[in-house]
XYZ file of C-alpha atoms in Angstrom:
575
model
C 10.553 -63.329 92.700
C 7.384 -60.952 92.438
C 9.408 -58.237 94.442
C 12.072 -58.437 91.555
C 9.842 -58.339 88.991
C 8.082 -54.843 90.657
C 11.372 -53.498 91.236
C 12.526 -54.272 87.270
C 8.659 -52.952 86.215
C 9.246 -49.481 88.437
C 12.526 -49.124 86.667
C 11.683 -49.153 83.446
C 7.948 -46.744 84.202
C 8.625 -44.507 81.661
C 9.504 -46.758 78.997
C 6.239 -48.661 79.371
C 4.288 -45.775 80.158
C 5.618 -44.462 76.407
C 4.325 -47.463 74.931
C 1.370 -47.901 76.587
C 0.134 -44.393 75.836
C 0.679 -45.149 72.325
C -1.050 -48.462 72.050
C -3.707 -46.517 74.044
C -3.583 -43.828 71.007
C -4.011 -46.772 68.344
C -6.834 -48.525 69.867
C -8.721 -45.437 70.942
C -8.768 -44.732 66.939
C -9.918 -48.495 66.450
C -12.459 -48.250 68.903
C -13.821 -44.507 67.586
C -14.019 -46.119 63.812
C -15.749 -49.263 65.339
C -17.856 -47.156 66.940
C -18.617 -45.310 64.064
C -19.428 -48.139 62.171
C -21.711 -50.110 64.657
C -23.477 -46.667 65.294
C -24.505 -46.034 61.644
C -27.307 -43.471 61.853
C -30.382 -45.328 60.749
C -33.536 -43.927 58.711
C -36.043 -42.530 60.461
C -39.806 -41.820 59.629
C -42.708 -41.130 61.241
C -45.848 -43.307 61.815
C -48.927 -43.086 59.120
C -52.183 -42.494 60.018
C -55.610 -43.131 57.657
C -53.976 -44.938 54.607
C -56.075 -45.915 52.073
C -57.384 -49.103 51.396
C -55.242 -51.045 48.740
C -57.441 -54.073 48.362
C -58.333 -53.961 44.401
C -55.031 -53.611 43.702
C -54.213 -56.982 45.157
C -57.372 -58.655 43.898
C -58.290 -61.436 40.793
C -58.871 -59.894 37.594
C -59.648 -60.273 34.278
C -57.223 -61.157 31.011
C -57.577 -58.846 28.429
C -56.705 -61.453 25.652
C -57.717 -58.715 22.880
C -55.661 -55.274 22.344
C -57.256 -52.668 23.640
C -56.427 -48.826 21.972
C -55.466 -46.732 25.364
C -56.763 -43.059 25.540
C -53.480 -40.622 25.102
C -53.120 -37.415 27.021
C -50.796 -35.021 26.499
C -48.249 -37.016 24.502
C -45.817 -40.312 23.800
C -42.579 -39.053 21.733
C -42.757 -40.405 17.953
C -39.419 -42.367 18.519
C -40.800 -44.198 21.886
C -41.727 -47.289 19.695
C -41.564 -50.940 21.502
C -43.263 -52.992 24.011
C -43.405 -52.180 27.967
C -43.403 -55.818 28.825
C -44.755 -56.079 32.861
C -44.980 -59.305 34.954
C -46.999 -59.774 38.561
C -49.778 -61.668 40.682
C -53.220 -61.826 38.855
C -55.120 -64.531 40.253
C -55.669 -65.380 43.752
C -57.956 -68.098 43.950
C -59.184 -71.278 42.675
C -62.655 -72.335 43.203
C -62.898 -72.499 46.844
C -59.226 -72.351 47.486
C -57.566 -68.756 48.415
C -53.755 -67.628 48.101
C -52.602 -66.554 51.408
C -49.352 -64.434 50.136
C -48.889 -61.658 47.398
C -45.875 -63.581 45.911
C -48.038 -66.545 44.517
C -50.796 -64.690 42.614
C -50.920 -66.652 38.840
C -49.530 -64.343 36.442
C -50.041 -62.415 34.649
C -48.550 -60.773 31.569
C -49.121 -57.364 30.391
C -47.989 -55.707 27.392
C -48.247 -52.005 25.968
C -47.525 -50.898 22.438
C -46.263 -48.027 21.965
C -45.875 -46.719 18.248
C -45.713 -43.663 16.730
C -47.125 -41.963 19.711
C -50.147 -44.449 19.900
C -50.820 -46.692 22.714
C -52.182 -50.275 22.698
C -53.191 -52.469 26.037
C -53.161 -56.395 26.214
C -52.784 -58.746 28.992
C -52.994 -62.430 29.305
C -52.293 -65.306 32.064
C -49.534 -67.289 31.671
C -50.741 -70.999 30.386
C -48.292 -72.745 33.071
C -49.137 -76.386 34.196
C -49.491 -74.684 37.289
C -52.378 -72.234 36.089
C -53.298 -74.971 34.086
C -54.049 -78.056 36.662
C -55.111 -75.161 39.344
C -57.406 -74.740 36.469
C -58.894 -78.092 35.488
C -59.262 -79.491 39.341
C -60.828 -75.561 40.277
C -58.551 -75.713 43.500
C -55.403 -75.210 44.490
C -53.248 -78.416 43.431
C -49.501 -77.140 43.147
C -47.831 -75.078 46.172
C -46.854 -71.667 46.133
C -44.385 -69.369 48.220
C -47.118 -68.797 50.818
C -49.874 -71.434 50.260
C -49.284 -74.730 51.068
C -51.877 -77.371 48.562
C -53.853 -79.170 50.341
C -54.722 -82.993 49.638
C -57.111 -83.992 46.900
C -60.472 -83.944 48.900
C -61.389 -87.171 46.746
C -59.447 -89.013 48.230
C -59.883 -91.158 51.456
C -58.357 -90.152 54.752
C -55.555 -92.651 54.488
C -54.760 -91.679 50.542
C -54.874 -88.011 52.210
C -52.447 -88.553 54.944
C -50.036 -90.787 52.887
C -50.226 -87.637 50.110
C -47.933 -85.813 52.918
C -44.949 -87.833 52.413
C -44.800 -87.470 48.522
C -42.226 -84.680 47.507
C -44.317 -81.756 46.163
C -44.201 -80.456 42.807
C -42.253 -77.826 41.862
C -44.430 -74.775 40.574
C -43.752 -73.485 37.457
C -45.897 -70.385 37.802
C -43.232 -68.059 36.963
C -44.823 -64.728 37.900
C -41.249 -62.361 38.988
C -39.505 -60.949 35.697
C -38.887 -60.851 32.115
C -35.481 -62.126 31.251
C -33.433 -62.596 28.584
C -30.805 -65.096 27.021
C -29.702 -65.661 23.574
C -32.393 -62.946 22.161
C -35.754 -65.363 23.715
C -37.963 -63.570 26.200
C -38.745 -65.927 29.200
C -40.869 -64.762 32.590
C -39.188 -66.140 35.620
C -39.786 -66.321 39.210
C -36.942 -68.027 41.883
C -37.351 -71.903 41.123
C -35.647 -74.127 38.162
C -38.213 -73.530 35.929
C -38.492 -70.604 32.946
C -40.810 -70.372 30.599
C -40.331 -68.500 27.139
C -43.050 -66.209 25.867
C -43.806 -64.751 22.678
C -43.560 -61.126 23.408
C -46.154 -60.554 20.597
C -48.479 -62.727 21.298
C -47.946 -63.504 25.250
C -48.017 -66.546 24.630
C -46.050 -69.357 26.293
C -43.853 -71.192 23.660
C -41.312 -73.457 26.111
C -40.861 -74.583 29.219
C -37.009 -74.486 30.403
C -35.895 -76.387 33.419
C -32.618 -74.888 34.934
C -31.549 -78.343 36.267
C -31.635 -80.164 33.055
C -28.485 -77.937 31.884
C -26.797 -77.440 35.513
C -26.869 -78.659 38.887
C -28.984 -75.817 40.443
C -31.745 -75.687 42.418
C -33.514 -72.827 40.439
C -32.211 -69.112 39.421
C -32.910 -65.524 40.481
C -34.809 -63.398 38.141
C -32.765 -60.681 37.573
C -29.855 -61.732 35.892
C -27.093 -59.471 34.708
C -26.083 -58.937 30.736
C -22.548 -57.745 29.557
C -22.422 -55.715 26.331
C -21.928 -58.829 24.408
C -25.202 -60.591 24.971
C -23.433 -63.169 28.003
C -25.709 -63.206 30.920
C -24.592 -64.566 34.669
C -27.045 -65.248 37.242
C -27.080 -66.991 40.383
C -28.389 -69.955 41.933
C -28.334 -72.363 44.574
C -27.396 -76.097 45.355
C -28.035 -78.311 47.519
C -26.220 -82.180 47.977
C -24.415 -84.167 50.730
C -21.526 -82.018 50.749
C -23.990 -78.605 51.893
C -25.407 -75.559 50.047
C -23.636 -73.853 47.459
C -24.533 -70.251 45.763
C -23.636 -70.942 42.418
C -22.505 -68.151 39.817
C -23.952 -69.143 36.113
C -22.869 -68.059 32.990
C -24.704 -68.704 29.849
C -23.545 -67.759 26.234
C -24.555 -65.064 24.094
C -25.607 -66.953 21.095
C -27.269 -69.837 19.404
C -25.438 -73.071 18.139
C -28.857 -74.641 17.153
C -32.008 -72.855 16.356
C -33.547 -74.658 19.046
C -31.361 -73.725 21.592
C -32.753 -72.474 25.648
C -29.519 -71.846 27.760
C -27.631 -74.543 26.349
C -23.800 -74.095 27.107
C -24.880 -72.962 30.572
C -22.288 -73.240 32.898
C -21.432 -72.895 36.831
C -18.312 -70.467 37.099
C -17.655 -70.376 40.850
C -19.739 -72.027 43.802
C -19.279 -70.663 47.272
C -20.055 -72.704 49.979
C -22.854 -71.288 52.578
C -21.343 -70.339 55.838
C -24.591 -72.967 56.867
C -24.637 -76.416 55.687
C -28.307 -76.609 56.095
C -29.460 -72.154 56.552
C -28.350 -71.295 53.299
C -29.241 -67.280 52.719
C -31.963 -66.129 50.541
C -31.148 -63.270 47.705
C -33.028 -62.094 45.116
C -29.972 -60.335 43.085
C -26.392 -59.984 42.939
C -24.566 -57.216 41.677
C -21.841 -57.087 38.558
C -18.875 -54.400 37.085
C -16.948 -55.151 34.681
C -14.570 -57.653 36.040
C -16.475 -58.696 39.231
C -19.392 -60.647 40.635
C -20.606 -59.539 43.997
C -22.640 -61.839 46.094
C -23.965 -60.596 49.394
C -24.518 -63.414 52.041
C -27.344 -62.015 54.093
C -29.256 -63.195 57.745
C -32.046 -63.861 55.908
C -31.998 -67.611 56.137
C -33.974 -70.667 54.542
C -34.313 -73.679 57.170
C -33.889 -76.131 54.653
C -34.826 -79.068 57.145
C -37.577 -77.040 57.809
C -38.780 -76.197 53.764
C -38.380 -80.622 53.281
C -40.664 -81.224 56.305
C -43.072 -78.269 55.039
C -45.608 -80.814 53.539
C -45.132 -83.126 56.721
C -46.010 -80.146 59.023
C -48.635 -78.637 57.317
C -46.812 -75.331 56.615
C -46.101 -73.638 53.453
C -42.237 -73.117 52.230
C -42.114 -69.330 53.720
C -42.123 -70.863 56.863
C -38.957 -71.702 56.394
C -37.197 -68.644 55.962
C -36.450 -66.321 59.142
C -34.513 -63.410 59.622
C -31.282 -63.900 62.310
C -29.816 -60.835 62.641
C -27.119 -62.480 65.205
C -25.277 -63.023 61.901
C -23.343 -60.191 60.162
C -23.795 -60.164 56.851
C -20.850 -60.734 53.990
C -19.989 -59.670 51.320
C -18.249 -62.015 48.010
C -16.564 -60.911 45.464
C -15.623 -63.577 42.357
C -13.908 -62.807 39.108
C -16.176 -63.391 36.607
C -13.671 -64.359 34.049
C -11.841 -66.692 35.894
C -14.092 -67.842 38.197
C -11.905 -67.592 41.442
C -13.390 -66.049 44.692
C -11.259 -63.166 45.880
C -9.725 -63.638 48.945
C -10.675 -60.556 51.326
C -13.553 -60.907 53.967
C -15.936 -58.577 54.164
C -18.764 -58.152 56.888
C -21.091 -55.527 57.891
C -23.627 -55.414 60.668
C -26.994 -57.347 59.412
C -29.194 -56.243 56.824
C -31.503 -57.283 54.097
C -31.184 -56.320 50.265
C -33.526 -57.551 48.354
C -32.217 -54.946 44.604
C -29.539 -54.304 44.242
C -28.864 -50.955 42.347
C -25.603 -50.204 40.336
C -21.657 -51.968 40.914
C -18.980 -50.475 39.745
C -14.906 -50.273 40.075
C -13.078 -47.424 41.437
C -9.171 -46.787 42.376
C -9.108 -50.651 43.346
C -11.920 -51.067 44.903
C -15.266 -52.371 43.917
C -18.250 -50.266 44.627
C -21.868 -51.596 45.735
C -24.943 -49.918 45.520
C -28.149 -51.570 47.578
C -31.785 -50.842 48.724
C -30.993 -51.588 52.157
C -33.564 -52.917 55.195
C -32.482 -52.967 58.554
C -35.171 -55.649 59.377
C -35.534 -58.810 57.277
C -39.057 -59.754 58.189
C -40.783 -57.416 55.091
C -41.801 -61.266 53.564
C -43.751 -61.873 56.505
C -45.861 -58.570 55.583
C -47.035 -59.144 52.430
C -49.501 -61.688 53.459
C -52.688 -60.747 51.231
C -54.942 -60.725 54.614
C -52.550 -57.761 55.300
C -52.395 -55.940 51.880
C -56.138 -56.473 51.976
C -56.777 -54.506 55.611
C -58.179 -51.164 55.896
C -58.543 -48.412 58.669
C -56.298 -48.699 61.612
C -55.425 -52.193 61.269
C -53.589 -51.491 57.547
C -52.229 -48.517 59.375
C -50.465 -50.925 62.081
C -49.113 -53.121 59.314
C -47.174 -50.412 57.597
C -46.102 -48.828 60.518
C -44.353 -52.447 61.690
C -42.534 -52.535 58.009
C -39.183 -52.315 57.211
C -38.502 -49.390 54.975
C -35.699 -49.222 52.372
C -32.848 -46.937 51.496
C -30.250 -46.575 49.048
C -26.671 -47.353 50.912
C -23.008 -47.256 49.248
C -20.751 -50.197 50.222
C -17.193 -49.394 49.249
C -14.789 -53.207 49.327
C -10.526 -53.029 48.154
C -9.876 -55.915 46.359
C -5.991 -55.938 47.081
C -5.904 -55.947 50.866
C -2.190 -56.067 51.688
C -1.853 -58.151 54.940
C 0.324 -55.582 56.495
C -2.270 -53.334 56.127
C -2.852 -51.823 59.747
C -6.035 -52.422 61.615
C -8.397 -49.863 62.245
C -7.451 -47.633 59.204
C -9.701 -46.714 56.211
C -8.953 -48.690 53.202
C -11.024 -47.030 50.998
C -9.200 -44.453 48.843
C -12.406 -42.827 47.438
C -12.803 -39.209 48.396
C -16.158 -39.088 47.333
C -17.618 -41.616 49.303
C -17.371 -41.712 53.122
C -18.241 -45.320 53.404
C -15.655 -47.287 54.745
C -13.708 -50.115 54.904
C -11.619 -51.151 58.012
C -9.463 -53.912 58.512
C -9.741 -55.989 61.649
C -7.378 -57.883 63.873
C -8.713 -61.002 62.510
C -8.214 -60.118 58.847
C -11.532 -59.248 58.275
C -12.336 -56.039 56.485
C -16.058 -54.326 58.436
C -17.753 -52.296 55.846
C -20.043 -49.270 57.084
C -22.478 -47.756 54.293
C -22.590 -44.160 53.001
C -26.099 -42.902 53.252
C -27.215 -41.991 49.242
C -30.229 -39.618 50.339
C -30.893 -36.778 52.093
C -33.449 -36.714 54.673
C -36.477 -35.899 52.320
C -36.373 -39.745 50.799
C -37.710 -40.432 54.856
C -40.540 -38.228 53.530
C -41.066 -40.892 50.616
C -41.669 -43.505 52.612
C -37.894 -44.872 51.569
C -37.430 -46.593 47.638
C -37.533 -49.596 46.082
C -37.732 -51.425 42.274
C -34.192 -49.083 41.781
C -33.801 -48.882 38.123
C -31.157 -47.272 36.032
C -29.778 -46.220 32.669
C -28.256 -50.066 32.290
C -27.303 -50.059 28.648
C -25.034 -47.473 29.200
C -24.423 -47.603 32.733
C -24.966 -50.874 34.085
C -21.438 -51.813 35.998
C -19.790 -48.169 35.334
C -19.766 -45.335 37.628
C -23.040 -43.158 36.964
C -24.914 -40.701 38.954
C -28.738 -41.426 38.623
C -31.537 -44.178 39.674
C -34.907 -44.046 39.645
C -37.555 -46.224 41.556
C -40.712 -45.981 43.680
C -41.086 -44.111 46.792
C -43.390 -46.506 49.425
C -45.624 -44.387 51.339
C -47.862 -47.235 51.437
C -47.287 -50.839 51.398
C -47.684 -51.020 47.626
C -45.198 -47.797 45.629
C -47.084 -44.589 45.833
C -44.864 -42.273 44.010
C -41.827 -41.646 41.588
C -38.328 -40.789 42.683
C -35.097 -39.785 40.854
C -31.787 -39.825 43.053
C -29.046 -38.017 42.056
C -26.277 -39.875 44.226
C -23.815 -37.370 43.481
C -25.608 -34.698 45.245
C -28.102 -36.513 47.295
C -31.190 -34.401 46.114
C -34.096 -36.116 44.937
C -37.259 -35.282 42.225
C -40.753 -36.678 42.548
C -43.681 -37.477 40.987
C -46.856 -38.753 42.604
C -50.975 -38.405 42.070
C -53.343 -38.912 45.310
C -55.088 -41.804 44.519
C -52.992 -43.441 42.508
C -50.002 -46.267 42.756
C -47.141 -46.558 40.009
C -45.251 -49.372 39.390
C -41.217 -49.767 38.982
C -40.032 -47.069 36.668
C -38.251 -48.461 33.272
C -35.645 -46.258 32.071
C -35.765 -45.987 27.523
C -32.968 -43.668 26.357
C -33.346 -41.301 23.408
C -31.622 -42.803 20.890
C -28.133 -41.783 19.690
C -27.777 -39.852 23.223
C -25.003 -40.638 25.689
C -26.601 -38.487 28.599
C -27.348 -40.341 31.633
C -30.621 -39.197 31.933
C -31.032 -38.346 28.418
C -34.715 -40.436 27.748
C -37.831 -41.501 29.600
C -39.552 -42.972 32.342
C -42.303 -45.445 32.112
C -44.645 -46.635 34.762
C -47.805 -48.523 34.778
C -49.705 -46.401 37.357
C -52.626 -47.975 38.718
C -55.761 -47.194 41.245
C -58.012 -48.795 43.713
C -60.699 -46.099 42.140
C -62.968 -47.645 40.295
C -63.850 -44.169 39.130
C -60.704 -43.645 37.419
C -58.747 -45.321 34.573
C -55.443 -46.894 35.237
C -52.845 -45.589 32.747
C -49.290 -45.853 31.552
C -47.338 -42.588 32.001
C -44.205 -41.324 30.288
C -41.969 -38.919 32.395
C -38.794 -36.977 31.150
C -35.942 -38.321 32.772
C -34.314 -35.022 33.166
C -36.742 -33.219 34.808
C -39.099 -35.388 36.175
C -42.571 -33.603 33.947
C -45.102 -35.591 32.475
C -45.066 -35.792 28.863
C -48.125 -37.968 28.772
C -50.181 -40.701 29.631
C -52.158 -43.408 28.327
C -55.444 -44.322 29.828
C -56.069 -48.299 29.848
C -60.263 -48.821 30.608
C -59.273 -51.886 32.522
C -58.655 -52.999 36.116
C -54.912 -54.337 36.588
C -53.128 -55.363 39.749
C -50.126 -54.244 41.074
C -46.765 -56.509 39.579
C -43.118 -56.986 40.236
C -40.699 -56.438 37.203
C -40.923 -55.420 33.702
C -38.690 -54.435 30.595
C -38.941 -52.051 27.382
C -38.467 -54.182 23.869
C -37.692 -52.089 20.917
C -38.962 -53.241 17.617
């Protein structure tokens, strides 16, 4: 039987030679994409030596309850006129009790005026319970991120130990973002609670709770806003039947003076690919049509967050980074709700802003700040921000850096499509899209830098011109270049082009750039840049500073005779 079978196969040689060299051909091309696409160049940069020490900038301060007139040099344009609204960690310890991690700082808000090319300073903490009952008991008595509260030293030992099987409260020390839905301000941070502020005044008027409207778990702080005033965010669940990201939609308007996010509703819940290691995120991207939800290794134990109070351990010891997983990409109509059918996957990485979506020739396209290692939380543990000589040096060498990337995902994958092609029709972007035996479509990035953003340090807080270009094609972003752990500098991209524009000051730390466009312009980059720039220098005056957009020059700046620490997010109000 086998000696028939060799005599048939030698028979028929050259017909099977024929097709074996051209199955050869077809998955030499697979494996040289694959290839490609596993092999992605990553950033490099070199080690820093000598940084200077950071550790006012991370430090308690003072409100300034009372506006302050700021010092102008140079100039503010006469139609700049609004409020620079910021938001970040102010107050690291209670009594005897210290914050161990950057992220759980009280907070605290800061407002400039800027009016007829005057300046004015303010700042206040945010009256949360949290700040609040921190406040009256002068110790920590609510959990944060990073600190774990321990048990009321009153007590007795067995009132103490029994105090680690109560469920502990939620804080409401909201410390990440303004946002904003149905024209109300509110500062928000991760968990279910908001809290609306009087952007006059800064002073809390409300305290919303996500899951009295929806069932979710709490809601990222940088929610997305279509031209109509209709805002979707994101946010998780948890129940019997696993963890759910949940996309949120909440109407543009009022029925009732009174009104929070009432009419708040859960468009589309994807289930976690993890019953119980649901991803974190911190944003989402949006075009148009589309809602784009990346599924990331960076996971949260959630046996391992319950048990946190049991253990002794605060919640970040319950997220990890697994980079065994790829990660994947979603992508949900936003007006019906339905999640799209194709499967996307690249090799692991971490986003934690996500810069600009848009649609293209069928496709949806992704812009991220991109980290090729997901333990950066771990790093911003204040004993680290706080180091100096060669031991802050070693911290910053071990961090992640991140870079602008260019994901490129067709919606209408035809499922004749053949594998190991490029499915991307954009000419203008070499990232690709290639579709796999098992249906699934592996994204590799397009680099949006040239080699001199490695100089920078990489970028992060990406910012753009989003009234006119939020979810549309668009060529510019601006954010801060992270020479140090903290942003040490100013960077334009032009992602057309790949060149870059800088500002930076020895000395001296800026904050996330806010883009305000001239009015009555439609030019990209046709308005300003502000950024609270700050310094450990006790010597020199922090300041607000106003950049061209175009060309990167200082118009002015506004010195502020107060120490401030270094926050998240902000926004520009008109008025």
């Amino acid at each position: 039987m086998f000696f028939q079978l060799f005599l048939r196969f030698v028979s028929s040689l050259s017909t099977i030679a024929r097709e074996f060299l051209s199955v050869m051909v077809h998955w030499i091309s697979v494996l040289k994409i694959y290839m490609e696409s596993t092999l992605e160049t990553n950033e490099t940069f070199s080690k820093r030596e000598n940084l200077p020490c950071i550790a006012p900038l991370v430090t308690t301060v003072e409100e300034t309850p009372q506006i302050i007139s700021a010092k102008v040099r140079g100039h503010f344009p006469k139609w700049l006129n609004g409020y620079l609204l910021r938001i970040g960690p102010g107050k690291f310890e209670f009594g005897k009790d210290k914050y161990n991690h950057w992220f759980d700082g009280m907070a605290l808000l800061h407002q400039f005026m800027m009016e007829k090319g005057t300046v004015t300073y303010r700042s206040k903490f945010l009256q949360s319970d949290t700040y609040n009952a921190n406040s009256i008991h002068n110790r920590i008595v609510i959990s944060e991120f990073g600190t774990l509260a321990l048990p009321d030293p009153c007590k007795n030992v067995f009132e103490r130990f029994m105090s680690k099987f109560e469920l502990p409260a939620m804080t409401d020390n909201t410390s990440v973002n303004y946002v904003q839905y149905k024209g109300d301000y509110y500062v928000s941070s991760e968990t279910n609670f908001m809290n609306k502020v009087d952007i006059e005044t800064l002073e809390k008027t409300e305290k919303v709770d996500w899951s009295k409207f929806i069932a979710v778990n709490g809601a990222t702080a940088h929610p997305h806003y279509d031209p109509d005033g209709t805002v979707y965010n994101m946010g998780n669940s948890y129940g019997p039947r696993g963890s759910f990201y949940n996309i949120i939609q909440v109407p543009p308007e009022k029925v009732d003076l009174g009104d929070t996010i009432h009419g708040a509703q859960v468009i589309c819940s994807i289930p976690s690919a993890e019953r119980m290691k649901p991803s974190y995120y911190h944003s989402f991207g949006m075009t148009k049509n589309y809602i784009i939800f990346i599924e990331q290794p960076l996971k949260m134990n959630l046996w391992k967050i319950v048990t946190s109070k049991i253990r002794g351990k605060s919640f970040s010891d319950g997220i990890n980074w697994e980079p065994k997983y790829n990660t994947r990409f979603y992508v949900v109509d936003k007006h019906t709700g339905q999640l799209l059918p194709g499967m996307y996957y690249s090799k692991p990485f971490v986003t934690f802003h996500q810069i600009n979506a848009f649609e293209d020739q069928g496709c949806v396209v992704i812009d991220l700040c991109c980290q090729d290692n997901g333990r950066s939380l771990e790093v911003y543990q204040l004993q680290n921000l706080r180091k100096a000589g060669e031991g802050l040096d070693q911290v910053y060498n071990s961090a992640a850096r991140s870079f602008p990337r260019r994901f490129v995902l067709p919606l209408a994958v035809n499922l004749n499509a053949p594998e190991g092609e490029n499915l991307s029709p954009l000419s203008y972007s070499s990232a690709r899209a290639v579709k796999q035996a098992d249906g699934k479509i592996w994204l590799s990035y397009e680099n949006l830098h040239s080699k001199d953003l490695e100089e920078q340090g990489g970028i992060e807080f990406p910012q753009i011109n989003y009234g006119q270009f939020s979810g549309k094609k668009y060529r510019f972003f601006y954010g801060c270049g992270f020479r140090h752990l903290v942003g040490d500098s100013l960077v334009k991209i032009d992602v057309e082009n790949k060149t870059l524009t800088v500002w930076k000051e020895d000395d001296f730390y800026p904050s996330e750039p806010v883009f305000v466009p001239v009015p009555g312009t439609n030019e990209e980059d046709g308005g300003v840049i502000l950024s609270v720039v700050i310094t450990p220098n006790q010597n020199k005056s922090n300041f607000l500073l106003v950049l061209d957009a175009k060309n990167f020059k200082e118009l002015g700046r506004a010195e502020v005779p107060v120490q401030m620490p270094y926050g998240f997010h902000g926004t520009f109000v008109n008025i």
